[in-house]
GROMACS .gro file of C-alpha atoms in nm:
model
  337
    1MET     CA    1  -5.403   6.073   0.639
    2PRO     CA    2  -5.283   5.724   0.592
    3ASP     CA    3  -4.954   5.659   0.794
    4LYS     CA    4  -4.704   5.621   0.588
    5TYR     CA    5  -4.430   5.398   0.751
    6LEU     CA    6  -4.494   5.113   0.834
    7LYS     CA    7  -4.615   5.019   1.246
    8PRO     CA    8  -4.364   4.808   1.475
    9TRP     CA    9  -4.556   4.493   1.420
   10GLU     CA   10  -4.559   4.596   1.065
   11LEU     CA   11  -4.161   4.517   1.025
   12LEU     CA   12  -4.218   4.271   1.281
   13LEU     CA   13  -4.447   4.077   1.072
   14MET     CA   14  -4.163   4.074   0.717
   15ILE     CA   15  -3.893   4.031   0.898
   16LEU     CA   16  -4.036   3.713   0.977
   17ILE     CA   17  -4.190   3.629   0.621
   18LEU     CA   18  -3.810   3.747   0.497
   19SER     CA   19  -3.608   3.521   0.732
   20GLY     CA   20  -3.904   3.266   0.701
   21LEU     CA   21  -3.872   3.259   0.230
   22MET     CA   22  -3.429   3.225   0.325
   23MET     CA   23  -3.483   2.899   0.563
   24LEU     CA   24  -3.708   2.837   0.293
   25SER     CA   25  -3.476   2.900   0.003
   26ALA     CA   26  -3.126   2.728   0.212
   27ALA     CA   27  -3.396   2.419   0.285
   28GLN     CA   28  -3.446   2.362  -0.072
   29ALA     CA   29  -3.049   2.466  -0.238
   30SER     CA   30  -2.916   2.246   0.017
   31TYR     CA   31  -3.152   1.910   0.099
   32GLY     CA   32  -3.355   1.918  -0.164
   33PHE     CA   33  -3.696   2.038   0.007
   34GLN     CA   34  -3.949   2.165  -0.156
   35PRO     CA   35  -4.293   2.386  -0.004
   36ARG     CA   36  -4.583   2.209  -0.055
   37TYR     CA   37  -4.953   2.387   0.071
   38ARG     CA   38  -5.170   2.267   0.202
   39ALA     CA   39  -5.551   2.433   0.206
   40ASN     CA   40  -5.512   2.558   0.548
   41ASN     CA   41  -5.208   2.805   0.434
   42SER     CA   42  -4.941   2.670   0.593
   43ILE     CA   43  -4.672   2.553   0.399
   44HIS     CA   44  -4.529   2.158   0.507
   45LEU     CA   45  -4.160   2.120   0.355
   46TYR     CA   46  -4.062   1.776   0.161
   47GLN     CA   47  -3.812   1.589   0.065
   48ALA     CA   48  -3.760   1.580  -0.325
   49GLY     CA   49  -3.666   1.255  -0.465
   50LEU     CA   50  -3.601   1.101  -0.843
   51ALA     CA   51  -3.922   1.049  -1.044
   52GLY     CA   52  -4.010   0.751  -1.094
   53PHE     CA   53  -3.856   0.563  -0.775
   54THR     CA   54  -4.112   0.427  -0.528
   55LYS     CA   55  -3.781   0.359  -0.254
   56ARG     CA   56  -3.543   0.504  -0.059
   57ARG     CA   57  -3.242   0.411   0.188
   58ALA     CA   58  -2.972   0.707   0.348
   59ILE     CA   59  -2.657   0.584   0.294
   60THR     CA   60  -2.480   0.735   0.568
   61ILE     CA   61  -2.089   0.734   0.557
   62ASN     CA   62  -1.866   0.761   0.859
   63ASN     CA   63  -1.524   0.965   0.823
   64LEU     CA   64  -1.317   0.966   1.066
   65GLY     CA   65  -0.999   1.101   0.863
   66PRO     CA   66  -1.018   1.388   0.680
   67ALA     CA   67  -1.187   1.592   0.410
   68LEU     CA   68  -1.228   1.363   0.132
   69THR     CA   69  -1.338   1.518  -0.241
   70ASP     CA   70  -1.465   1.273  -0.539
   71TYR     CA   71  -1.399   0.970  -0.315
   72GLN     CA   72  -1.541   0.625  -0.459
   73VAL     CA   73  -1.693   0.469  -0.140
   74LEU     CA   74  -1.838   0.072  -0.149
   75ILE     CA   75  -2.161   0.017  -0.082
   76LYS     CA   76  -2.296  -0.392  -0.036
   77VAL     CA   77  -2.646  -0.371  -0.093
   78ASP     CA   78  -2.888  -0.644  -0.048
   79TYR     CA   79  -3.128  -0.746  -0.269
   80ASP     CA   80  -3.442  -0.620  -0.168
   81SER     CA   81  -3.812  -0.750  -0.325
   82ASP     CA   82  -3.896  -0.393  -0.463
   83MET     CA   83  -3.549  -0.395  -0.668
   84GLN     CA   84  -3.511  -0.535  -1.008
   85VAL     CA   85  -3.362  -0.838  -0.955
   86ASP     CA   86  -3.046  -0.728  -1.136
   87PHE     CA   87  -3.024  -0.472  -0.871
   88GLY     CA   88  -3.115  -0.257  -1.256
   89ASP     CA   89  -3.268   0.023  -1.081
   90LEU     CA   90  -3.039   0.143  -0.867
   91ARG     CA   91  -2.987   0.489  -0.862
   92PHE     CA   92  -2.730   0.726  -0.592
   93THR     CA   93  -2.777   1.165  -0.540
   94ASP     CA   94  -2.620   1.321  -0.330
   95SER     CA   95  -2.782   1.499   0.085
   96ASP     CA   96  -2.966   1.724  -0.161
   97GLY     CA   97  -3.207   1.366  -0.312
   98VAL     CA   98  -3.183   1.477  -0.679
   99THR     CA   99  -2.828   1.535  -0.766
  100GLU     CA  100  -2.743   1.156  -0.960
  101LEU     CA  101  -2.406   1.012  -0.839
  102ASN     CA  102  -2.186   0.787  -1.056
  103TYR     CA  103  -2.200   0.417  -0.950
  104TRP     CA  104  -2.065   0.048  -1.107
  105ILE     CA  105  -2.145  -0.271  -0.987
  106MET     CA  106  -1.828  -0.448  -0.921
  107GLU     CA  107  -2.018  -0.753  -0.924
  108LYS     CA  108  -2.347  -0.914  -0.803
  109THR     CA  109  -2.612  -1.225  -0.772
  110ASP     CA  110  -2.918  -1.188  -0.916
  111SER     CA  111  -3.182  -1.170  -0.656
  112THR     CA  112  -2.877  -1.155  -0.354
  113VAL     CA  113  -2.597  -0.918  -0.316
  114ALA     CA  114  -2.438  -0.644  -0.476
  115TYR     CA  115  -2.123  -0.448  -0.435
  116VAL     CA  116  -2.103  -0.139  -0.582
  117TRP     CA  117  -1.854   0.196  -0.589
  118VAL     CA  118  -1.939   0.544  -0.517
  119LYS     CA  119  -1.817   0.889  -0.664
  120VAL     CA  120  -1.910   1.107  -0.365
  121PRO     CA  121  -1.813   1.450  -0.503
  122SER     CA  122  -1.693   1.502  -0.105
  123ILE     CA  123  -1.769   1.399   0.245
  124PRO     CA  124  -1.668   1.593   0.545
  125GLY     CA  125  -1.392   1.521   0.774
  126SER     CA  126  -1.385   1.402   1.134
  127GLY     CA  127  -1.754   1.353   0.995
  128THR     CA  128  -2.064   1.240   0.853
  129LYS     CA  129  -2.213   1.229   0.492
  130THR     CA  130  -2.542   1.128   0.346
  131ILE     CA  131  -2.618   0.981   0.032
  132TYR     CA  132  -2.907   0.785  -0.077
  133MET     CA  133  -3.000   0.527  -0.242
  134TYR     CA  134  -3.314   0.471  -0.443
  135TYR     CA  135  -3.456   0.191  -0.644
  136GLY     CA  136  -3.834   0.076  -0.708
  137ASN     CA  137  -3.831   0.129  -1.052
  138PRO     CA  138  -3.899  -0.146  -1.276
  139SER     CA  139  -3.878   0.081  -1.662
  140VAL     CA  140  -3.512   0.166  -1.569
  141SER     CA  141  -3.208   0.000  -1.733
  142SER     CA  142  -2.900   0.018  -1.517
  143THR     CA  143  -2.608   0.300  -1.521
  144SER     CA  144  -2.328   0.166  -1.384
  145ASN     CA  145  -2.065   0.317  -1.526
  146GLY     CA  146  -1.669   0.223  -1.431
  147GLU     CA  147  -1.519   0.478  -1.632
  148GLU     CA  148  -1.659   0.788  -1.458
  149THR     CA  149  -1.692   0.640  -1.081
  150PHE     CA  150  -1.263   0.546  -1.167
  151ASP     CA  151  -0.989   0.753  -1.245
  152PHE     CA  152  -0.900   0.416  -1.470
  153PHE     CA  153  -1.148   0.219  -1.501
  154ASP     CA  154  -1.064  -0.135  -1.718
  155ASP     CA  155  -1.343  -0.417  -1.692
  156PHE     CA  156  -1.192  -0.668  -1.943
  157GLY     CA  157  -1.516  -0.861  -1.953
  158VAL     CA  158  -1.678  -0.619  -2.167
  159ASP     CA  159  -1.347  -0.563  -2.440
  160SER     CA  160  -1.278  -0.804  -2.735
  161THR     CA  161  -0.965  -0.687  -2.751
  162LEU     CA  162  -0.737  -0.438  -2.555
  163ASN     CA  163  -0.800  -0.072  -2.526
  164THR     CA  164  -0.461   0.072  -2.671
  165ASP     CA  165  -0.591   0.427  -2.609
  166LYS     CA  166  -0.568   0.287  -2.165
  167TRP     CA  167  -0.257   0.077  -2.248
  168ASP     CA  168   0.038   0.033  -2.393
  169GLU     CA  169   0.195  -0.295  -2.488
  170ILE     CA  170   0.556  -0.313  -2.338
  171GLU     CA  171   0.545  -0.777  -2.411
  172ILE     CA  172   0.396  -0.956  -2.630
  173GLY     CA  173   0.386  -1.329  -2.646
  174ALA     CA  174   0.155  -1.489  -2.489
  175THR     CA  175  -0.218  -1.587  -2.573
  176ILE     CA  176  -0.455  -1.394  -2.540
  177ASP     CA  177  -0.823  -1.470  -2.548
  178TRP     CA  178  -1.053  -1.172  -2.492
  179SER     CA  179  -1.391  -1.446  -2.603
  180SER     CA  180  -1.527  -1.413  -2.217
  181ASN     CA  181  -1.819  -1.136  -2.163
  182GLU     CA  182  -1.666  -1.227  -1.802
  183TYR     CA  183  -1.276  -1.162  -1.846
  184VAL     CA  184  -0.941  -1.179  -2.020
  185GLU     CA  185  -0.732  -1.528  -2.060
  186VAL     CA  186  -0.412  -1.512  -2.033
  187SER     CA  187  -0.133  -1.867  -2.162
  188GLY     CA  188   0.122  -1.917  -2.231
  189SER     CA  189   0.464  -2.126  -2.145
  190GLY     CA  190   0.887  -2.084  -2.160
  191GLY     CA  191   0.926  -1.694  -2.221
  192GLU     CA  192   0.511  -1.659  -2.397
  193ASN     CA  193   0.467  -1.363  -2.156
  194TRP     CA  194   0.297  -1.009  -2.178
  195ILE     CA  195   0.258  -0.694  -1.990
  196ILE     CA  196   0.021  -0.409  -2.035
  197GLY     CA  197   0.043  -0.064  -1.903
  198THR     CA  198  -0.075   0.234  -1.836
  199LYS     CA  199  -0.057   0.468  -2.160
  200GLN     CA  200   0.017   0.741  -1.934
  201SER     CA  201   0.186   0.851  -1.495
  202TYR     CA  202  -0.023   0.918  -1.180
  203PRO     CA  203   0.040   1.123  -0.920
  204VAL     CA  204   0.090   0.886  -0.627
  205ASN     CA  205  -0.116   0.794  -0.323
  206PHE     CA  206  -0.403   0.644  -0.494
  207VAL     CA  207  -0.496   0.289  -0.455
  208ALA     CA  208  -0.445  -0.007  -0.711
  209GLU     CA  209  -0.829  -0.282  -0.716
  210PHE     CA  210  -0.852  -0.527  -0.990
  211LYS     CA  211  -0.975  -0.935  -0.885
  212ILE     CA  212  -0.737  -1.210  -1.085
  213ASP     CA  213  -0.778  -1.547  -1.104
  214ILE     CA  214  -0.516  -1.822  -1.106
  215VAL     CA  215  -0.621  -2.070  -1.280
  216SER     CA  216  -0.388  -2.351  -1.407
  217PHE     CA  217   0.005  -2.349  -1.416
  218SER     CA  218   0.283  -2.669  -1.451
  219GLY     CA  219   0.677  -2.582  -1.398
  220GLY     CA  220   0.920  -2.399  -1.235
  221THR     CA  221   0.922  -1.994  -1.233
  222ARG     CA  222   0.508  -1.918  -1.332
  223LYS     CA  223   0.314  -1.607  -1.187
  224PHE     CA  224   0.141  -1.255  -1.251
  225MET     CA  225   0.282  -0.964  -1.156
  226PHE     CA  226   0.139  -0.659  -0.997
  227GLN     CA  227   0.515  -0.397  -1.146
  228THR     CA  228   0.604   0.006  -1.176
  229TYR     CA  229   0.651   0.203  -1.409
  230ASP     CA  230   0.858   0.537  -1.358
  231GLU     CA  231   0.832   0.893  -1.613
  232THR     CA  232   1.146   0.748  -1.838
  233ASP     CA  233   0.937   0.475  -1.849
  234SER     CA  234   1.270   0.229  -1.598
  235VAL     CA  235   1.090  -0.049  -1.371
  236VAL     CA  236   1.096   0.121  -0.971
  237GLY     CA  237   0.867  -0.148  -0.807
  238TYR     CA  238   0.706  -0.472  -0.771
  239PRO     CA  239   0.471  -0.483  -0.570
  240LEU     CA  240   0.305  -0.816  -0.659
  241ASN     CA  241   0.467  -1.149  -0.770
  242TRP     CA  242   0.090  -1.384  -0.729
  243GLY     CA  243   0.216  -1.742  -0.819
  244LYS     CA  244   0.568  -2.031  -0.784
  245TYR     CA  245   0.836  -1.754  -0.744
  246ASP     CA  246   1.231  -1.797  -0.618
  247TRP     CA  247   1.316  -1.525  -0.665
  248THR     CA  248   1.464  -1.199  -0.417
  249ASP     CA  249   1.159  -0.997  -0.529
  250GLY     CA  250   0.836  -1.178  -0.359
  251PRO     CA  251   0.839  -1.417  -0.063
  252ASP     CA  252   0.972  -1.788  -0.190
  253GLY     CA  253   0.626  -1.962  -0.151
  254ASP     CA  254   0.374  -2.232  -0.324
  255LEU     CA  255   0.204  -2.132  -0.598
  256LEU     CA  256  -0.150  -1.968  -0.538
  257THR     CA  257  -0.397  -2.107  -0.759
  258GLY     CA  258  -0.790  -1.926  -0.790
  259VAL     CA  259  -0.918  -1.633  -0.722
  260ARG     CA  260  -0.791  -1.323  -0.565
  261TRP     CA  261  -0.843  -0.976  -0.494
  262PHE     CA  262  -0.585  -0.736  -0.468
  263LYS     CA  263  -0.571  -0.345  -0.346
  264VAL     CA  264  -0.173  -0.165  -0.367
  265ILE     CA  265  -0.143   0.081  -0.188
  266LEU     CA  266   0.088   0.402  -0.415
  267LYS     CA  267   0.212   0.679  -0.177
  268SER     CA  268   0.493   0.908  -0.252
  269ASP     CA  269   0.711   0.707   0.016
  270GLY     CA  270   0.627   0.361  -0.007
  271TRP     CA  271   0.396   0.072  -0.162
  272SER     CA  272   0.136  -0.201   0.028
  273VAL     CA  273  -0.039  -0.496  -0.142
  274TYR     CA  274  -0.332  -0.641   0.058
  275SER     CA  275  -0.544  -0.969  -0.086
  276ARG     CA  276  -0.846  -1.155  -0.004
  277THR     CA  277  -1.053  -1.427  -0.126
  278SER     CA  278  -1.450  -1.318  -0.162
  279LEU     CA  279  -1.592  -0.947  -0.053
  280ASP     CA  280  -1.659  -1.063   0.256
  281SER     CA  281  -1.386  -1.095   0.348
  282SER     CA  282  -1.108  -0.836   0.572
  283TRP     CA  283  -0.765  -0.735   0.335
  284SER     CA  284  -0.519  -0.985   0.436
  285PRO     CA  285  -0.146  -0.821   0.440
  286TRP     CA  286   0.067  -0.905   0.124
  287ARG     CA  287   0.372  -0.705   0.134
  288SER     CA  288   0.486  -0.394   0.123
  289ASP     CA  289   0.796  -0.201   0.110
  290SER     CA  290   0.959   0.205   0.080
  291TRP     CA  291   1.048   0.385  -0.174
  292SER     CA  292   1.003   0.736  -0.338
  293GLN     CA  293   0.809   0.855  -0.583
  294ASP     CA  294   0.570   1.128  -0.752
  295PHE     CA  295   0.445   0.953  -1.061
  296LEU     CA  296   0.361   0.603  -1.203
  297LYS     CA  297   0.259   0.356  -1.464
  298PRO     CA  298   0.125   0.097  -1.322
  299ALA     CA  299   0.137  -0.285  -1.546
  300LEU     CA  300   0.014  -0.577  -1.518
  301ARG     CA  301   0.246  -0.811  -1.631
  302HIS     CA  302   0.194  -1.246  -1.718
  303PHE     CA  303   0.554  -1.358  -1.575
  304THR     CA  304   0.675  -1.753  -1.781
  305GLY     CA  305   0.984  -1.705  -1.770
  306SER     CA  306   1.203  -1.776  -2.096
  307PRO     CA  307   1.185  -1.995  -2.228
  308SER     CA  308   1.423  -2.305  -2.136
  309ILE     CA  309   1.146  -2.320  -1.872
  310SER     CA  310   0.953  -2.600  -1.916
  311GLY     CA  311   0.581  -2.568  -1.797
  312SER     CA  312   0.297  -2.324  -1.817
  313LEU     CA  313   0.082  -2.062  -1.652
  314THR     CA  314  -0.343  -1.985  -1.724
  315GLU     CA  315  -0.466  -1.678  -1.610
  316ARG     CA  316  -0.822  -1.448  -1.640
  317TRP     CA  317  -0.790  -1.092  -1.579
  318TYR     CA  318  -1.129  -0.973  -1.504
  319TYR     CA  319  -1.122  -0.590  -1.431
  320TYR     CA  320  -0.854  -0.316  -1.291
  321PHE     CA  321  -0.893   0.044  -1.155
  322HIS     CA  322  -0.765   0.320  -1.045
  323ARG     CA  323  -0.939   0.475  -0.685
  324LYS     CA  324  -0.903   0.722  -0.415
  325TYR     CA  325  -0.703   0.717  -0.082
  326ALA     CA  326  -0.791   0.772   0.231
  327SER     CA  327  -0.593   0.710   0.499
  328ILE     CA  328  -0.845   0.585   0.702
  329GLU     CA  329  -1.075   0.413   0.464
  330PRO     CA  330  -1.486   0.609   0.552
  331THR     CA  331  -1.775   0.336   0.608
  332THR     CA  332  -2.085   0.308   0.602
  333SER     CA  333  -2.404   0.197   0.640
  334ILE     CA  334  -2.772   0.142   0.487
  335GLY     CA  335  -3.064   0.356   0.645
  336VAL     CA  336  -3.411   0.156   0.636
  337GLU     CA  337  -3.695   0.233   0.350
   0.00000   0.00000   0.00000
């Protein structure tokens, strides 16, 4: 009569098999590993990737601060001969190697370098996070998308008019030229101003970044300004005055012309402004001050004073976006293929 009960070695074998299957399932779920069965009945695990892409590199995000959610990291991507010359085949995935992440190519020089913001769902505190960059697919087009990457985004160069779903025109008077595919050009003389503010208010603890070019200037008080409104539409701060100015809200000084990138950190207890003259240069502190705010409506302002003041100002506004704030910004490094 056959034995109804499992022998000890049979029970142990079953436990080992079940444990192995559970580990395999966990590996598949967490890291994208898939089983590959070999002719000798052994199982080899390999990490799945994006179909059609021949190259992949790991990107390590090192975070010394607290855990972050939906945080945007900036990655400098040097061109590789396996990439499309315009970086159109760049793709980014989460740690599993298959879940695609939203990204936006902020600026690029074909066949040389691209600066890419990637939105990462979660980054552990005081630790590292691995995501992946794919390329090597000549048949795809870019999926760069600032709208999906940031909490607020406007690429002025792709618009043919002001996007009134995003902005309110607070003051109208300057000449606005939308003909370029890189920027909107704003020009005017005494009293010909333009102010646009975000249509909705945003909870503080975020970073506003933008690229501006003061093309030409003549005469008295002329400047580009970044200012903030509260929920009652009252001005509560002038974090940035860039140009020729002589009033108390900004330091006196000579006109600053040319292209600059600005970063404005907006927190509940105060704000800080930083600038730089190239994407490879370090941020330089500009101004900072304290306040007590919960929600803000940022605004961009072309200011040429009053009609009684002669002179003119021409600016180019390239792009503007909001991203998550971190007290200690994570760093990134790209591995080998």
